[in-house]
XYZ file of C-alpha atoms in Angstrom:
127
model
C -0.412 -0.272 -0.159
C 1.309 3.475 -1.107
C 1.468 5.838 1.349
C -0.529 9.079 0.679
C 1.793 12.145 0.435
C 0.408 15.243 2.347
C 1.021 18.582 2.379
C -0.119 21.298 5.189
C -1.791 24.083 3.891
C -3.569 26.381 6.920
C -3.464 25.227 11.080
C -5.269 27.281 14.029
C -6.403 26.629 16.658
C -10.150 27.327 17.885
C -9.638 30.576 21.294
C -13.652 31.339 21.125
C -17.248 30.953 19.831
C -19.810 33.458 19.514
C -22.728 33.359 21.441
C -24.338 33.669 17.898
C -22.553 30.673 15.961
C -25.223 28.100 16.078
C -28.062 30.376 14.782
C -25.474 29.629 12.096
C -24.117 26.301 12.155
C -28.244 25.910 11.410
C -28.346 28.085 8.287
C -25.226 25.562 7.473
C -22.310 27.908 7.921
C -19.961 29.304 9.821
C -17.939 32.294 9.899
C -14.144 32.112 11.608
C -11.892 34.876 11.881
C -8.572 35.196 13.632
C -8.722 37.157 16.692
C -8.586 40.830 16.191
C -12.459 39.838 14.199
C -14.214 43.011 14.808
C -16.068 43.950 17.898
C -19.532 43.914 16.281
C -18.595 40.424 14.375
C -17.490 38.685 17.516
C -20.441 37.331 18.899
C -21.049 35.152 15.255
C -17.235 33.733 14.899
C -15.644 31.593 15.623
C -12.374 33.045 15.892
C -9.443 31.709 15.919
C -5.140 31.357 16.662
C -3.001 32.617 13.444
C -2.303 30.558 11.086
C -0.140 30.901 8.352
C -2.399 28.972 4.339
C 1.277 28.575 2.836
C -0.763 27.904 -1.338
C -3.763 28.822 -2.516
C -6.288 27.360 -1.203
C -8.495 24.158 -4.417
C -10.522 22.148 -5.127
C -10.709 18.924 -3.202
C -8.624 19.961 -0.808
C -9.912 18.862 2.462
C -10.711 20.797 5.955
C -10.885 19.522 8.811
C -12.354 20.257 12.243
C -10.272 17.458 15.319
C -10.526 13.876 12.970
C -13.344 15.483 11.013
C -13.070 15.331 7.515
C -14.534 17.841 5.016
C -13.892 17.922 1.486
C -13.942 21.818 -0.828
C -16.172 21.765 -3.485
C -16.448 25.476 -4.233
C -14.081 28.431 -2.873
C -14.945 32.651 -3.677
C -12.682 34.699 -5.755
C -11.996 36.067 -3.123
C -11.659 33.909 0.218
C -7.931 32.975 -0.638
C -7.207 36.225 0.486
C -9.399 37.193 3.324
C -8.119 33.932 4.913
C -4.923 34.574 3.885
C -4.956 37.931 4.504
C -7.781 37.865 8.192
C -7.317 33.929 8.468
C -11.221 35.182 8.259
C -14.001 32.974 5.820
C -17.490 32.368 6.117
C -17.627 27.336 5.468
C -20.911 26.600 3.386
C -21.658 22.889 4.463
C -24.080 22.189 1.564
C -21.150 20.365 -0.939
C -22.117 23.469 -3.761
C -20.015 23.394 -6.378
C -20.321 27.797 -7.373
C -19.306 29.514 -5.108
C -22.567 31.759 -3.829
C -20.730 34.654 -2.155
C -16.567 36.284 -2.925
C -15.332 35.618 0.459
C -17.952 31.540 0.486
C -16.019 27.937 1.469
C -18.264 25.543 0.024
C -17.386 22.068 1.612
C -19.309 18.989 0.850
C -22.798 18.402 2.497
C -22.579 17.269 5.924
C -23.082 17.680 9.244
C -21.504 20.692 10.423
C -18.807 20.326 13.391
C -19.261 21.491 16.449
C -16.037 23.719 17.882
C -15.169 24.629 20.745
C -12.641 25.955 21.690
C -9.142 24.136 21.871
C -10.952 22.146 18.225
C -8.007 22.122 15.091
C -9.219 23.420 12.423
C -6.463 22.544 8.978
C -6.548 22.755 5.888
C -4.735 20.147 3.651
C -3.651 18.485 0.274
C -3.658 15.386 0.108
C -1.509 14.406 -2.649
């Protein structure tokens, strides 16, 4: 059996979960932002430690919330830039193959993961 090569692209740890995050989960959404999120956005965001995006994301890359995996199905035109610069992206767990908004990354349709302080969010590419 050949081992699959994995390229880590982005890794952060959740530091705070806004009180409105469960409402967004009901709409199959999760908003990530680094700890510098504006005060008016903190209640709707999953805040996380700083991370560095090593290369732009592409279709088929995998987002992990601890060990739970979600394949990327669509990437908005601004999502790579906002993730790299602000640690900000909106995940939609709907499996769409076309981005609904420029800063959105669509993931395969699965239940929105439960995140808590300490959850590790990683994005990987399997080569």
